[in-house]
Amino acid sequence: MRRLTLFILLLLLLVVFTPFTGWVFWTERNPDLEREFRITVQERLETWFPEAMSLPPELIGFIPRGNGGAANVPDVVLIHGLDEPGGIWDDLVPELEAACLTVWEFRYPNDQAIDHSADLLADYWETLDNERSVILIGHSMGGLIIRDFVTRRRHPAAADAEIQGPPVGGAILVGTPNQGSDWARLRVWLEVREWLADIPEGRFSLWAGLRDGTGAAKIDLRPDSEFLRDLNRRPWPPEVPARVIGGQLTEPTPAMRASLDALSEELGIEDLPVRVEDWWSSTGESLGDGAVPVVSLPFEGAPAPVIVPASHRGLLVRMPFTDQEPPAIPLIVEQLREWGGGCERDRR
């Protein structure tokens, strides 16, 4: 009986894992075909189940933040990254409002192909009045949406703009993998994090993992993807100033230290924190902010990145066990003032 049970378990494992292993093996060797397949699946689902595949109004398009609802044109538009559950801008928005800036956020199906998200931004962009220029700030993949939107739709080099709407007055990219990130392969865990954030907000459904895209973005984010090769061939327009800010974890964060201490005590390994810190110091720039290596930050036409000690989310969000201001925030506010934004700006 015991042998029969073991045989059945082994058979079940083979039935479950063999197709999964085959899929992983195929996708690793055919990323462009996988991307096309994922896009096709998303388009078919949107055609067959339009209501179920529609995002709630608060999760798509321009969303005024703070007191930004009264203006027809924002001063700043914030664009989040892959599988962002919300909250990435919560520490930045009050600082921007204190600088007398009207702040909006652009939300989109954040698992879909990046160029599709840039096209969606273009659709909404044309609804804005041409009163004055608008500055774009993107975190992580949001910065790639900005680059694609600017260089392909609003300010293409040696060509007329494809769309109307206000000009882009500047772009600030925070923790953006301009040369890709291998962490995109672990997108499934980011999806789980987003689901967990949706549950207390009452937004979770069985369609939640599909209506924000079917995962084509993770292929675009891989180093040397076709999307990144095409994007990096396009010149950045000189009339649009840019700033790149990135993080580098020079040592474990306070939250990581607390976890290491607890794990060390639980496992009885007294020197575990020391071992981890020794490994940490040897990784150099390849670790970057924990998700984006330092070498992935630069792109042609932009000034050299400003590197600050922070994790990927810690660039913009206060992390547990510390009251330190996220280091990217004062840099962003300072840059906006240099570009003429803020309380002293000319509101022509």
XYZ file of C-alpha atoms in Angstrom:
348
model
C 0.000 0.000 0.000
C 2.824 2.374 0.898
C 4.566 1.694 -2.416
C 1.334 2.336 -4.297
C 0.885 5.667 -2.491
C 4.436 6.717 -3.320
C 3.926 5.681 -6.941
C 0.730 7.762 -7.206
C 2.451 10.800 -5.651
C 5.355 10.461 -8.059
C 2.960 10.163 -10.979
C 1.097 13.312 -9.870
C 4.367 15.200 -9.588
C 5.308 14.157 -13.101
C 1.903 15.193 -14.453
C 2.139 18.618 -12.795
C 5.810 19.471 -13.224
C 6.555 18.038 -16.661
C 4.356 20.555 -18.547
C 5.613 23.353 -16.279
C 9.246 22.429 -16.888
C 8.608 22.178 -20.621
C 6.964 25.606 -20.643
C 9.875 27.181 -18.754
C 12.393 25.513 -21.071
C 10.547 26.751 -24.186
C 10.004 30.310 -22.954
C 13.650 30.752 -21.968
C 14.612 30.023 -25.572
C 11.745 31.800 -27.312
C 11.038 35.046 -25.412
C 9.708 36.898 -28.464
C 7.207 34.122 -29.225
C 6.210 33.996 -25.559
C 5.612 37.762 -25.629
C 3.438 37.463 -28.747
C 1.500 34.619 -27.154
C 0.863 36.577 -23.944
C -0.302 39.652 -25.875
C -2.656 37.538 -27.985
C -4.131 35.915 -24.874
C -4.749 39.333 -23.320
C -6.418 40.674 -26.466
C -8.665 37.616 -26.762
C -9.702 37.775 -23.113
C -10.516 41.484 -23.421
C -12.702 40.674 -26.449
C -14.468 37.698 -24.901
C -14.862 39.014 -21.323
C -14.764 42.834 -21.545
C -16.414 43.483 -18.186
C -14.343 40.994 -16.205
C -11.124 42.218 -17.849
C -11.818 45.908 -17.184
C -9.851 47.538 -14.405
C -11.762 49.582 -11.803
C -11.813 53.318 -12.631
C -9.413 54.093 -9.780
C -6.785 51.804 -11.296
C -6.554 53.175 -14.826
C -5.841 56.554 -16.409
C -5.053 59.875 -14.745
C -5.800 59.946 -11.021
C -5.429 63.326 -9.255
C -3.473 63.061 -6.007
C -4.021 65.327 -3.017
C -5.539 68.607 -4.174
C -4.745 67.974 -7.841
C -8.306 67.477 -9.033
C -9.092 71.132 -9.720
C -6.546 71.689 -12.499
C -7.005 70.766 -16.158
C -3.296 70.134 -16.516
C -1.031 68.735 -13.793
C 2.483 69.995 -13.143
C 3.722 66.444 -12.489
C 2.498 62.998 -13.539
C 3.739 59.982 -11.557
C 4.037 56.559 -13.242
C 4.507 53.440 -11.113
C 6.275 50.222 -12.051
C 5.592 46.512 -12.464
C 2.934 44.976 -10.196
C 2.914 48.009 -7.913
C 0.289 47.400 -5.206
C -0.040 51.104 -4.386
C 1.698 53.349 -1.924
C 4.933 53.946 -3.818
C 4.114 57.676 -4.115
C 2.601 58.229 -0.661
C 5.742 59.845 0.786
C 6.539 61.901 -2.319
C 3.117 63.457 -2.989
C 2.979 65.583 0.217
C 6.441 66.985 -0.564
C 5.401 67.909 -4.098
C 2.214 69.538 -2.834
C 4.239 71.475 -0.273
C 6.243 72.795 -3.231
C 2.972 74.088 -4.754
C 2.842 71.448 -7.507
C -0.317 69.862 -8.892
C 0.230 66.101 -8.846
C -1.528 63.409 -10.840
C -0.779 59.720 -11.149
C -1.074 57.582 -14.274
C -2.266 54.024 -13.678
C -2.373 51.233 -16.217
C -2.498 47.414 -16.594
C 0.978 46.978 -15.216
C 1.686 43.459 -16.481
C 0.972 44.225 -20.128
C 3.643 44.952 -22.760
C 5.445 48.204 -21.977
C 4.771 49.782 -25.377
C 1.032 49.102 -24.864
C 1.224 51.059 -21.598
C 3.013 53.921 -23.384
C 0.273 53.927 -26.026
C -2.363 54.062 -23.290
C -0.553 57.043 -21.767
C -0.603 58.693 -25.205
C -4.388 58.196 -25.431
C -4.899 59.937 -22.110
C -2.248 62.583 -22.855
C -4.273 63.971 -25.717
C -7.112 64.749 -23.301
C -4.934 67.330 -21.521
C -4.992 71.021 -22.384
C -1.849 72.460 -23.970
C -1.507 75.104 -21.280
C 2.015 74.322 -20.109
C 4.545 71.523 -20.088
C 4.181 68.538 -17.768
C 7.008 66.733 -15.975
C 6.963 62.936 -15.806
C 8.359 60.950 -12.873
C 8.625 57.180 -13.152
C 9.650 54.505 -10.690
C 11.192 51.287 -11.983
C 9.347 50.136 -15.146
C 7.429 53.421 -15.079
C 10.608 55.086 -16.311
C 10.659 52.821 -19.365
C 7.066 53.778 -20.145
C 8.167 57.411 -20.011
C 11.118 56.813 -22.344
C 8.977 54.897 -24.839
C 6.208 57.508 -24.720
C 8.598 60.437 -25.133
C 10.840 59.018 -27.885
C 8.122 57.257 -29.909
C 4.903 59.255 -29.433
C 5.366 62.794 -28.036
C 8.935 63.900 -28.928
C 10.335 61.496 -31.550
C 13.676 62.520 -33.008
C 13.666 63.849 -36.591
C 9.893 63.430 -36.851
C 6.702 65.219 -35.949
C 4.930 64.293 -32.745
C 2.374 61.525 -33.218
C 0.022 63.003 -30.627
C -1.160 66.346 -29.314
C -1.248 67.502 -25.720
C 1.238 69.393 -23.560
C 4.966 69.003 -24.201
C 7.004 66.988 -21.726
C 8.942 69.486 -19.638
C 11.303 66.931 -18.107
C 11.616 63.326 -16.998
C 12.904 61.906 -13.718
C 13.573 58.169 -13.695
C 13.930 56.507 -10.277
C 15.312 52.972 -10.075
C 14.594 52.354 -13.745
C 16.220 49.280 -15.389
C 17.151 51.020 -18.647
C 19.302 48.037 -19.587
C 16.961 45.453 -18.083
C 16.826 43.382 -14.908
C 16.972 39.626 -14.428
C 14.645 40.024 -11.452
C 11.806 40.317 -13.971
C 11.883 36.517 -14.176
C 10.443 36.458 -10.635
C 7.388 38.521 -11.626
C 5.030 35.883 -10.225
C 5.987 36.859 -6.659
C 5.296 40.520 -7.410
C 1.882 39.461 -8.681
C 1.189 37.683 -5.383
C 2.224 40.824 -3.484
C -0.210 42.881 -5.563
C -3.053 40.405 -4.902
C -2.429 40.617 -1.147
C -2.673 44.406 -1.340
C -5.940 44.182 -3.321
C -7.739 41.989 -0.785
C -8.172 44.581 2.021
C -9.200 47.171 -0.598
C -11.992 44.895 -1.823
C -10.544 44.769 -5.349
C -9.476 41.121 -5.478
C -11.164 38.783 -7.942
C -10.312 35.630 -9.844
C -9.621 37.909 -12.817
C -7.170 40.075 -10.881
C -4.126 38.284 -12.261
C -5.303 38.741 -15.864
C -6.999 42.100 -16.174
C -3.782 44.012 -15.457
C -2.011 42.135 -18.238
C -0.777 38.629 -18.932
C 2.916 39.116 -18.168
C 4.419 40.468 -21.395
C 6.125 43.221 -19.370
C 8.456 40.732 -17.700
C 9.831 39.783 -21.132
C 10.360 43.440 -22.059
C 12.279 43.948 -18.804
C 14.842 41.231 -19.436
C 18.331 42.414 -20.370
C 18.783 42.583 -24.149
C 15.070 42.117 -24.841
C 13.826 43.213 -28.260
C 11.862 46.009 -26.577
C 14.967 47.374 -24.832
C 17.116 47.058 -27.944
C 14.588 49.102 -29.906
C 14.149 51.631 -27.088
C 17.887 52.138 -26.611
C 18.374 52.726 -30.342
C 16.121 55.788 -30.161
C 17.851 59.038 -29.174
C 16.550 60.959 -26.191
C 15.278 64.384 -27.364
C 17.656 67.174 -26.241
C 14.720 69.534 -25.611
C 13.477 67.291 -22.778
C 15.785 67.398 -19.733
C 16.241 64.126 -17.861
C 17.452 62.986 -14.459
C 18.268 59.425 -13.406
C 18.308 58.377 -9.752
C 19.296 54.913 -8.591
C 19.915 53.011 -5.387
C 22.728 50.853 -4.113
C 22.497 48.663 -1.053
C 25.904 49.112 0.543
C 24.776 47.172 3.620
C 21.634 45.366 4.811
C 18.749 47.668 5.692
C 17.526 47.855 9.313
C 14.588 45.617 8.412
C 16.949 43.065 6.879
C 19.221 43.211 9.941
C 16.276 42.537 12.245
C 15.241 39.560 10.107
C 18.810 38.226 10.037
C 19.138 38.514 13.802
C 15.872 36.631 14.314
C 16.874 33.949 11.805
C 20.323 33.637 13.372
C 18.781 33.053 16.776
C 16.225 30.580 15.432
C 18.815 28.517 13.540
C 21.507 28.819 16.189
C 24.026 30.288 13.720
C 25.665 33.076 15.678
C 27.742 34.487 12.823
C 24.959 34.430 10.193
C 24.649 38.262 10.031
C 28.440 38.544 9.657
C 28.488 35.999 6.831
C 25.703 37.805 4.998
C 27.415 41.194 5.360
C 30.698 39.756 4.076
C 28.863 38.431 1.014
C 27.049 41.752 0.681
C 30.266 43.776 0.570
C 31.658 41.516 -2.172
C 28.729 41.891 -4.557
C 29.597 45.466 -5.532
C 27.460 47.275 -8.068
C 25.873 44.086 -9.385
C 23.438 44.103 -6.452
C 22.361 47.701 -7.015
C 19.124 48.455 -5.175
C 18.288 44.757 -4.900
C 16.243 44.713 -8.122
C 18.105 46.982 -10.563
C 21.917 46.803 -10.903
C 23.780 50.101 -11.030
C 25.040 49.262 -14.530
C 21.425 49.072 -15.755
C 20.592 52.671 -14.853
C 22.331 54.788 -17.549
C 21.017 55.382 -21.047
C 22.340 57.455 -23.916
C 21.307 61.089 -23.868
C 20.761 61.266 -20.101
C 23.242 62.575 -17.516
C 25.080 60.087 -15.329
C 22.832 58.558 -12.666
C 22.866 59.896 -9.133
C 23.364 56.918 -6.811
C 22.045 56.986 -3.241
C 22.079 54.280 -0.532
C 18.629 52.718 -0.794
C 16.670 49.643 -1.792
C 14.397 49.594 -4.836
C 11.279 50.699 -2.947
C 13.313 52.461 -0.266
C 14.241 55.093 -2.835
C 10.728 56.534 -2.438
C 9.112 54.825 0.572
C 9.961 54.916 4.271
C 11.054 51.423 5.166
C 10.361 49.530 8.432
C 12.623 50.125 11.445
C 13.796 53.523 10.200
C 12.487 57.080 10.098
C 14.971 58.139 7.438
C 13.480 60.170 4.600
C 13.579 58.228 1.320
C 16.727 59.627 -0.332
C 15.261 60.123 -3.814
C 12.571 62.533 -2.582
C 14.751 65.609 -1.833
C 16.615 65.039 -5.105
C 13.327 65.051 -7.013
C 12.060 68.221 -5.308
C 15.394 69.955 -5.905
C 15.376 68.975 -9.586
C 11.835 70.234 -10.091
C 12.821 73.582 -8.615
C 15.816 73.780 -10.961
C 13.444 73.181 -13.874
C 11.252 76.055 -12.732
C 8.628 74.085 -10.858
C 7.347 74.839 -7.389
C 6.038 77.812 -5.476
C 8.131 80.358 -7.356
C 7.431 79.040 -10.846
C 5.930 81.168 -13.591
C 2.365 79.845 -14.156
C 2.081 81.232 -17.669
